[in-house]
Short mmCIF file of C-alpha atoms in Angstrom, two decimals:
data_model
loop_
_atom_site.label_atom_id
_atom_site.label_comp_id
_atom_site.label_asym_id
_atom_site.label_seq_id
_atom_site.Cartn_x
_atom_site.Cartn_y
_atom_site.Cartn_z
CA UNK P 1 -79.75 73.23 -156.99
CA UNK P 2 -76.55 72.88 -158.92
CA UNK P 3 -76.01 69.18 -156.92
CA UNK P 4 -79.59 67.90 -158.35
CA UNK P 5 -78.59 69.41 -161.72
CA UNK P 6 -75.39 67.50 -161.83
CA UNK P 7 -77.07 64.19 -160.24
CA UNK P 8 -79.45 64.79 -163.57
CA UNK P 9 -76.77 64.75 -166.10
CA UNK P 10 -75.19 62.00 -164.84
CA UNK P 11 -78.00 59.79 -164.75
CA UNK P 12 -78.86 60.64 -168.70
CA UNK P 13 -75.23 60.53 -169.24
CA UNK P 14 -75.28 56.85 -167.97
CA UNK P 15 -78.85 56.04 -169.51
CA UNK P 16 -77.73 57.15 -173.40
CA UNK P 17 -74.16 55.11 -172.81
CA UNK P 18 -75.95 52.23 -171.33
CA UNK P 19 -76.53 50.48 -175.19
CA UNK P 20 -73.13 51.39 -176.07
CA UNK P 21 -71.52 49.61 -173.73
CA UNK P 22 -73.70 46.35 -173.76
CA UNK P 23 -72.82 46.56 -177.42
CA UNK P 24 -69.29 46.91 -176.04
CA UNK P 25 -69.36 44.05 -174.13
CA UNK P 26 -71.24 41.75 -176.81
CA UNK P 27 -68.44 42.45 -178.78
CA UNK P 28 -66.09 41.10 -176.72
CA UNK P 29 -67.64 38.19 -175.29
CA UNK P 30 -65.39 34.80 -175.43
CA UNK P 31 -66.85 32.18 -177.44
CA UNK P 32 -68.88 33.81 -180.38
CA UNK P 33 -65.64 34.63 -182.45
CA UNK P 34 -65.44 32.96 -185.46
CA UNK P 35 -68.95 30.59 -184.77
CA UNK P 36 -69.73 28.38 -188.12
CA UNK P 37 -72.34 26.13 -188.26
CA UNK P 38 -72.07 22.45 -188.68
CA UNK P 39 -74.62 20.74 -190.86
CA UNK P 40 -75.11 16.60 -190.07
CA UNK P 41 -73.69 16.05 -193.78
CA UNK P 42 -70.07 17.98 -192.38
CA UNK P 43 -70.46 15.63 -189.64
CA UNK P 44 -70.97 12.56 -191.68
CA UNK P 45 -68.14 13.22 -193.67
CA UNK P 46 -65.78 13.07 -190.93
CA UNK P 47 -67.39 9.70 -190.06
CA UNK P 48 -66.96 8.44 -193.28
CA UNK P 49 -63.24 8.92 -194.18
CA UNK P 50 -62.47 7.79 -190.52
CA UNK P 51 -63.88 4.61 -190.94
CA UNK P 52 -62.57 4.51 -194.62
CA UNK P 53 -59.26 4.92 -193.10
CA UNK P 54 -60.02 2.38 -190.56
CA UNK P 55 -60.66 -0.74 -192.62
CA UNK P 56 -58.21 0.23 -195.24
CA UNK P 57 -55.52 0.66 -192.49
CA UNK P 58 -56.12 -2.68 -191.39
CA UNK P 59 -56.72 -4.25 -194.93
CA UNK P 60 -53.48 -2.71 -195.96
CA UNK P 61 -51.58 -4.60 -193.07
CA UNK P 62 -52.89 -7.83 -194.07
CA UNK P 63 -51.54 -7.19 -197.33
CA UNK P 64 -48.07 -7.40 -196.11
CA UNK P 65 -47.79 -10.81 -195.59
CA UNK P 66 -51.03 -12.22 -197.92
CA UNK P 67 -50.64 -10.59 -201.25
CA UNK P 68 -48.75 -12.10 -204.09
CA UNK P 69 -47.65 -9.39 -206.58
CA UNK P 70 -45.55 -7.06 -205.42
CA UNK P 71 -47.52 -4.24 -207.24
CA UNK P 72 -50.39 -4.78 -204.47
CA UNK P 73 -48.26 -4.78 -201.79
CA UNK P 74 -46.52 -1.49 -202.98
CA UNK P 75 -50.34 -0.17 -203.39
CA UNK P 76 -51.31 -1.16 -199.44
CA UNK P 77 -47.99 0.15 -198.29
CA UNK P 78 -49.22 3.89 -199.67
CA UNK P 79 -53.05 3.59 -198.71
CA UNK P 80 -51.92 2.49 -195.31
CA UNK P 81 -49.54 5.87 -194.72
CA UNK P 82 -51.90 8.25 -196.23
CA UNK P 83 -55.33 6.74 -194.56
CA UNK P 84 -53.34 6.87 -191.44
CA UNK P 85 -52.47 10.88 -191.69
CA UNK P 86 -56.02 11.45 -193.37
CA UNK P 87 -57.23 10.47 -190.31
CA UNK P 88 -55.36 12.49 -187.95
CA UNK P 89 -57.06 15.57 -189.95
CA UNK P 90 -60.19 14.18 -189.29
CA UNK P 91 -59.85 13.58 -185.51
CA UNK P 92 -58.05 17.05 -185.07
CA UNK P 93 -60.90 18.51 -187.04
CA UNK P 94 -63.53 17.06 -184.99
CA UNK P 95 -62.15 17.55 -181.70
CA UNK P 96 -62.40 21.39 -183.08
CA UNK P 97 -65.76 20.92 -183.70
CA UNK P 98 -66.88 19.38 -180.95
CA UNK P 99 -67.58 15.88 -183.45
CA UNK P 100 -68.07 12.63 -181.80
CA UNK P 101 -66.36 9.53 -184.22
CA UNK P 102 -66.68 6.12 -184.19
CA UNK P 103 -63.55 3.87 -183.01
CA UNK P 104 -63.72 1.09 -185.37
CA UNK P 105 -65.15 0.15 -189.07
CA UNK P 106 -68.55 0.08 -189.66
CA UNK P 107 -70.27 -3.45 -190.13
CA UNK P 108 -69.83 -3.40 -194.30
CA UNK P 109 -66.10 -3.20 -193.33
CA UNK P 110 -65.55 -5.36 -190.55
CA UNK P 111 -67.29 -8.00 -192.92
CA UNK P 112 -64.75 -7.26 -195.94
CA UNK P 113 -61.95 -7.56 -193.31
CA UNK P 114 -63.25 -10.78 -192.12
CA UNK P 115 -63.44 -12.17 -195.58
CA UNK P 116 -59.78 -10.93 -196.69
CA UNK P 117 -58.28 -12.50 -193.58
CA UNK P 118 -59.25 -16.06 -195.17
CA UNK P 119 -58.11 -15.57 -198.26
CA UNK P 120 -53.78 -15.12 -199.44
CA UNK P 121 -52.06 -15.02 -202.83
CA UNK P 122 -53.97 -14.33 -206.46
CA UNK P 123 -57.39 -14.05 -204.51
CA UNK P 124 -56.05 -12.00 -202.05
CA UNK P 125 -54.81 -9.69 -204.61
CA UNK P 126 -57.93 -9.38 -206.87
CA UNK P 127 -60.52 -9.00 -203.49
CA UNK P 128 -58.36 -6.32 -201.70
CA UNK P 129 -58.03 -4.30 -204.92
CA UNK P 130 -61.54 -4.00 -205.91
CA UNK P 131 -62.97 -4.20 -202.43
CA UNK P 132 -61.13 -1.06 -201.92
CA UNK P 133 -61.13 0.70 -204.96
CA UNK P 134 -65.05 0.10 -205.29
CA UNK P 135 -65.26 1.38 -201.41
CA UNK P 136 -63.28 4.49 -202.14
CA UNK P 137 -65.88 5.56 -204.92
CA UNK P 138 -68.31 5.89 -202.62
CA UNK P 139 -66.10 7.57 -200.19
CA UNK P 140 -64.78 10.20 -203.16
CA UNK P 141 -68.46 10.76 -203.92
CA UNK P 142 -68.71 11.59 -200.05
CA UNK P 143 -66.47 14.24 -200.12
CA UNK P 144 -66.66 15.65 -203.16
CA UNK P 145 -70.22 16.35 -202.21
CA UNK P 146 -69.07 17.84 -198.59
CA UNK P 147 -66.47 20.13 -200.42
CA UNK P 148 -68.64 21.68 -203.02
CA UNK P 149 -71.94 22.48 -200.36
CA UNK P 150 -70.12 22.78 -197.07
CA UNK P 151 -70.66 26.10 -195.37
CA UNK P 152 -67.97 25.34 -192.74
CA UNK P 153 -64.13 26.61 -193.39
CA UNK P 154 -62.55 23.76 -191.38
CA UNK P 155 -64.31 20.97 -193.10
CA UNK P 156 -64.32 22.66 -196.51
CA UNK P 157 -60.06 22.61 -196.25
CA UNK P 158 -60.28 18.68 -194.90
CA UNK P 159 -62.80 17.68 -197.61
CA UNK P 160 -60.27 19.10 -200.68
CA UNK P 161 -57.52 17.03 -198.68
CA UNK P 162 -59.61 14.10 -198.69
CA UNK P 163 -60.39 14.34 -202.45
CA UNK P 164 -56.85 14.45 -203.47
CA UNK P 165 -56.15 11.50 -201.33
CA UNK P 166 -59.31 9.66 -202.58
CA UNK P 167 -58.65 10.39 -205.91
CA UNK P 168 -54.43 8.95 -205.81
CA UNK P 169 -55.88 5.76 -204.39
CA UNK P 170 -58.28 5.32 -206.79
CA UNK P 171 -55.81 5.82 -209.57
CA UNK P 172 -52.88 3.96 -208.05
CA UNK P 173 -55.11 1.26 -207.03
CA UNK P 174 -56.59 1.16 -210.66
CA UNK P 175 -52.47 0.86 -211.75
CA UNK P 176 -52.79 -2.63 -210.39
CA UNK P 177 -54.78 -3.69 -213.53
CA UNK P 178 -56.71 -6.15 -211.18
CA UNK P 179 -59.61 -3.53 -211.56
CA UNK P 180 -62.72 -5.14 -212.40
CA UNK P 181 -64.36 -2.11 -214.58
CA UNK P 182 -66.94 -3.96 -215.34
CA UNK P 183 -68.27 -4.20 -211.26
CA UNK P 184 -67.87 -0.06 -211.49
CA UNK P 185 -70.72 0.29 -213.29
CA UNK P 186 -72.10 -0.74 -210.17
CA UNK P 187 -70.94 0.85 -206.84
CA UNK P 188 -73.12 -0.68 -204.45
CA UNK P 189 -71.82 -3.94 -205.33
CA UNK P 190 -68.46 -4.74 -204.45
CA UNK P 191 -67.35 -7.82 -206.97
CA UNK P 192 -65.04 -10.23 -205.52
CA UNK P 193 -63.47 -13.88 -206.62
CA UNK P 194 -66.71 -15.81 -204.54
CA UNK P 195 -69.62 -13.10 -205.55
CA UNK P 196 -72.65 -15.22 -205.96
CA UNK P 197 -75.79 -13.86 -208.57
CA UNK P 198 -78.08 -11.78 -207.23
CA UNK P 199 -80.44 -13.68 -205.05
CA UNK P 200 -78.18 -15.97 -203.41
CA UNK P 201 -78.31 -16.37 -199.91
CA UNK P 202 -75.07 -18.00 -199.60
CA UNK P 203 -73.33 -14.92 -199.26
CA UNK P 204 -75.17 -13.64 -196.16
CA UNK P 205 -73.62 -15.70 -193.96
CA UNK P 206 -71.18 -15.10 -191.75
CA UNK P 207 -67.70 -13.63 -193.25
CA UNK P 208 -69.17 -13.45 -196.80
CA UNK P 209 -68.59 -10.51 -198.87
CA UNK P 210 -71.05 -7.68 -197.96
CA UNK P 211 -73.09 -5.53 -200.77
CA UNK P 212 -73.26 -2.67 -199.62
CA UNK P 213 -70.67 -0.09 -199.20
CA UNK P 214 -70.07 2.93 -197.19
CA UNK P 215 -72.79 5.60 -197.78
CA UNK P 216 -73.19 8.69 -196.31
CA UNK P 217 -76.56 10.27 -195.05
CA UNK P 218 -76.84 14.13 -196.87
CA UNK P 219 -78.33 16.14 -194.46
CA UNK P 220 -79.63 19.70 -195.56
CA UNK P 221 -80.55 20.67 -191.98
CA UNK P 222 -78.30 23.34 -190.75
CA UNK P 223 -77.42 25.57 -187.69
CA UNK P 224 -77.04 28.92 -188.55
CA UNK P 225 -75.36 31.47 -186.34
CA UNK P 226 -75.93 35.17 -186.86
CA UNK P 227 -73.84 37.52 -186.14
CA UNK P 228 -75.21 40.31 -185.12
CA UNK P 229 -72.49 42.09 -183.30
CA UNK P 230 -72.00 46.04 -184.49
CA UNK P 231 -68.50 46.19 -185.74
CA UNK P 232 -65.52 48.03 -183.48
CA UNK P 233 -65.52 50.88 -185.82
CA UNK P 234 -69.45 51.69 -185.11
CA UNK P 235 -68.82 51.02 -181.40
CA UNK P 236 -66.04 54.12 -180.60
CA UNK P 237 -67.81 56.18 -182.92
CA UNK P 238 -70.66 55.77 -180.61
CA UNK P 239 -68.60 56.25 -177.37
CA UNK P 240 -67.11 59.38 -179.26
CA UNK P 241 -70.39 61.16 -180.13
CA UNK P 242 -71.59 60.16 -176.35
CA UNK P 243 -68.82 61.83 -175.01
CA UNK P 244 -68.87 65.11 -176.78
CA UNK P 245 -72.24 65.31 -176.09
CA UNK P 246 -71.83 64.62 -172.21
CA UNK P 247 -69.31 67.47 -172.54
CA UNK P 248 -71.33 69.59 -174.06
CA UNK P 249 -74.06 69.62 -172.20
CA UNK P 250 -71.72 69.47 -168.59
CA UNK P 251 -70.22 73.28 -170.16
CA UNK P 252 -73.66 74.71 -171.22
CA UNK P 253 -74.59 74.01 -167.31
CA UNK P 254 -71.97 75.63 -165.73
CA UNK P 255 -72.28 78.62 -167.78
CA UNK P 256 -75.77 79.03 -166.82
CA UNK P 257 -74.80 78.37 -163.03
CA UNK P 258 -72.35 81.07 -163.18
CA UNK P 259 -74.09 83.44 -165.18
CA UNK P 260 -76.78 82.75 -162.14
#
C-alpha cells in the first residue's frame, strides 16, 4: 500500500515539474540568445556601402598617378583609407549576420571606372570629384534611412559609422571647389566634362558616363522573432513552489502511514 502510494506521488511530482523544466530547457537552448531580425533594407545597406567602397577604392588609386591638383589627390588619398576600413565593418557585420555581399562594383560603377581610366589631368580632376561626390549622396541617403528605421543593433551602430564617413567625404570632397552644385539638384544624374543633353544616345555606349547611380531597394518586409522565453527569475520560483509542495505532500503521507 505505502509502495503504490509513493509510486503515486512521484508520478504527479514528475507530471506538475514536467512544464517547468521544458521551460528550463527553452531557456537555455543555444542559438535563440540575442535573435534580431534582419529586414532586406539592413541587408541592402550593407550592399550598398560595400560597393561604394569598392569603386571609390579603386577610383581613388587611379587618382594617384592621373589627377592634376594636388587638392584631389589629397581628397582620394582619405576616401581610399576610410572606404577601405568602412568596409571591413561591413564584411564583419555581415558575416555576423549571416549576409551574402557582392565582390566587385555594381555595373553604374564599373562604367564610371571605365570612363575615369581614359581620362588624366583637369578632366580627371573635375569627373572623379563629382562622380563621387554625386554617388555618395545617394549612398548618405542610404544610410541615413537604414539608421533612423533599422530594428537591428548591429546594423543600427554600422549605419551611424557610415553616416559620419559619408558625410566627411562629401564635405572634403566639396573642399575641392570642383563641385558642380548645379548637377546636385539632380542626383540621378552624375554631370561630367563629356555629359551629353538628355536624349543623346552617344553616351550609352560603351565606357560612357552612366546616369544612374547607386540606389538602394527599401524593403518594409521584416522577420520578427518573439521571444517568448519566461525569464530565470519566474523559472526557480516555479521549481521552488514545486518543491515545497512535493515536500509537503511526501510529510502529510507518512504521517498518515504511521498514524496507520
Amino acid at each position: 500500500m505505502i509502495t503504490r502510494v509513493l509510486a503515486l506521488l512521484a508520478a504527479t511530482v514528475l507530471a506538475m515539474m514536467s512544464p517547468i523544466m521544458a521551460a528550463v530547457a527553452h531557456a537555455a537552448a543555444p542559438g535563440d540568445q540575442g535573435a534580431q531580425s534582419v529586414s532586406q533594407s539592413d541587408q541592402d545597406v550593407l550592399t550598398t556601402v560595400m560597393q561604394s567602397g569598392m569603386w571609390e577604392i579603386a577610383a581613388g588609386g587611379m587618382a594617384r598617378n592621373q589627377a592634376s591638383a594636388a587638392a584631389v589627390r589629397t581628397v582620394a588619398a582619405t576616401l581610399v583609407t576610410d572606404d577601405t576600413a568602412l568596409n571591413q565593418q561591413a564584411a564583419q557585420a555581415a558575416e555576423q549576420l549571416g549576409v551574402q555581399l557582392p565582390g566587385q562594383p555594381d555595373n553604374d560603377q564599373q562604367g564610371w571606372l571605365a570612363q575615369l581610366h581614359d581620362e588624366a589631368g583637369a578632366t580627371f580632376d573635375h569627373d572623379y570629384v563629382n562622380l563621387v561626390r554625386q554617388a555618395s549622396g545617394k549612398v548618405f541617403t542610404a544610410v541615413a534611412a537604414a539608421r533612423a528605421g533599422t530594428k537591428n543593433d548591429l546594423i543600427k551602430q554600422f549605419a551611424q559609422g557610415a553616416v559620419n564617413t559619408v558625410m566627411k567625404h562629401m564635405t572634403v570632397l566639396e573642399g575641392t571647389k570642383l563641385v558642380d552644385s548645379s548637377a546636385l539638384s539632380d542626383p540621378a544624374l552624375p554631370q561630367t566634362t563629356d555629359q551629353n543633353p538628355a536624349g543623346s544616345q552617344a553616351a550609352q555606349g560603351a565606357g560612357a558616363t552612366p546616369t544612374t547611380a547607386p540606389t538602394v531597394q527599401q524593403s518594409t518586409t521584416t522577420t520578427t522573432v518573439v521571444d517568448d522565453r519566461p525569464s530565470p527569475a519566474v523559472v526557480l520560483v516555479g521549481v521552488l513552489l514545486i518543491g515545497a509542495l512535493a515536500w509537503g505532500t511526501v510529510m502529510i503521507i507518512r504521517r498518515v502511514v504511521n498514524s496507520a
